[in-house]
Amino acid sequence: QVQLVESGGGLVQPGGSLTLSCVVSGSIFSINDVGWYRQAPGKQRELVATTTSGDMKNYADSVKGRFTISRDNAKNTIYLQMNSLKPEDTAVYYCNAEINFSSTRITYNMWGQGTQVTVSS
């Protein structure tokens, strides 16, 4: 059973910081492209940041200079460091990853359950 488990969400004041973590567990062969997405109430899910296995990163314009995506391949963990948070960053944040399963050697796109980030004074 392969799972993506997120942590680090919560309530923070504007200008504050949070770090989100996404741990991939189970029998996996490799993790390829990964990313973070978010969905605010009444809006569509949108890309926040992605990074490839070759460390090519892409950020939404709204978070450039404030958010940093990274990964620890040895720990099968993906991170999103969020600084200078704004109220408009309030959303449910989802971890996404392309994972090659050990059992099949086939790559699947998987999502975490999401973690709530609320930026409010």
Tab-separated table of C-alpha atoms in Angstrom, residues 6-12 18-20 36-41 82 85 87-95 113-120:
chain	number	residue	atom	x	y	z
A	6	GLU	CA	0.998	15.321	4.797
A	7	SER	CA	1.729	17.349	7.903
A	8	GLY	CA	2.584	20.888	8.932
A	9	GLY	CA	-0.612	22.755	8.204
A	10	GLY	CA	-2.252	25.064	10.674
A	11	LEU	CA	-3.160	28.608	11.570
A	12	VAL	CA	-0.580	31.339	11.102
A	18	LEU	CA	4.993	27.230	7.787
A	19	THR	CA	6.690	24.134	6.457
A	20	LEU	CA	4.605	21.378	4.931
A	36	TRP	CA	2.226	20.964	-4.202
A	37	TYR	CA	-1.210	22.207	-5.188
A	38	ARG	CA	-3.838	24.143	-3.293
A	39	GLN	CA	-7.555	24.727	-3.402
A	40	ALA	CA	-9.303	27.653	-1.768
A	41	PRO	CA	-13.045	27.621	-1.061
A	82	MET	CA	6.234	28.912	3.007
A	85	LEU	CA	2.345	34.160	4.195
A	87	PRO	CA	-4.363	35.709	3.718
A	88	GLU	CA	-4.815	34.735	0.071
A	89	ASP	CA	-2.567	31.729	0.705
A	90	THR	CA	-5.366	30.227	2.782
A	91	ALA	CA	-6.331	26.914	1.206
A	92	VAL	CA	-6.142	23.171	1.480
A	93	TYR	CA	-2.711	22.135	0.281
A	94	TYR	CA	-2.242	18.815	-1.498
A	95	CYS	CA	0.901	16.837	-2.138
A	113	GLN	CA	-5.398	13.868	1.606
A	114	GLY	CA	-4.631	17.555	1.965
A	115	THR	CA	-3.749	19.778	4.885
A	116	GLN	CA	-5.420	23.045	5.825
A	117	VAL	CA	-3.380	26.235	5.874
A	118	THR	CA	-5.129	29.280	7.282
A	119	VAL	CA	-3.477	32.698	7.243
A	120	SER	CA	-5.378	35.133	9.411
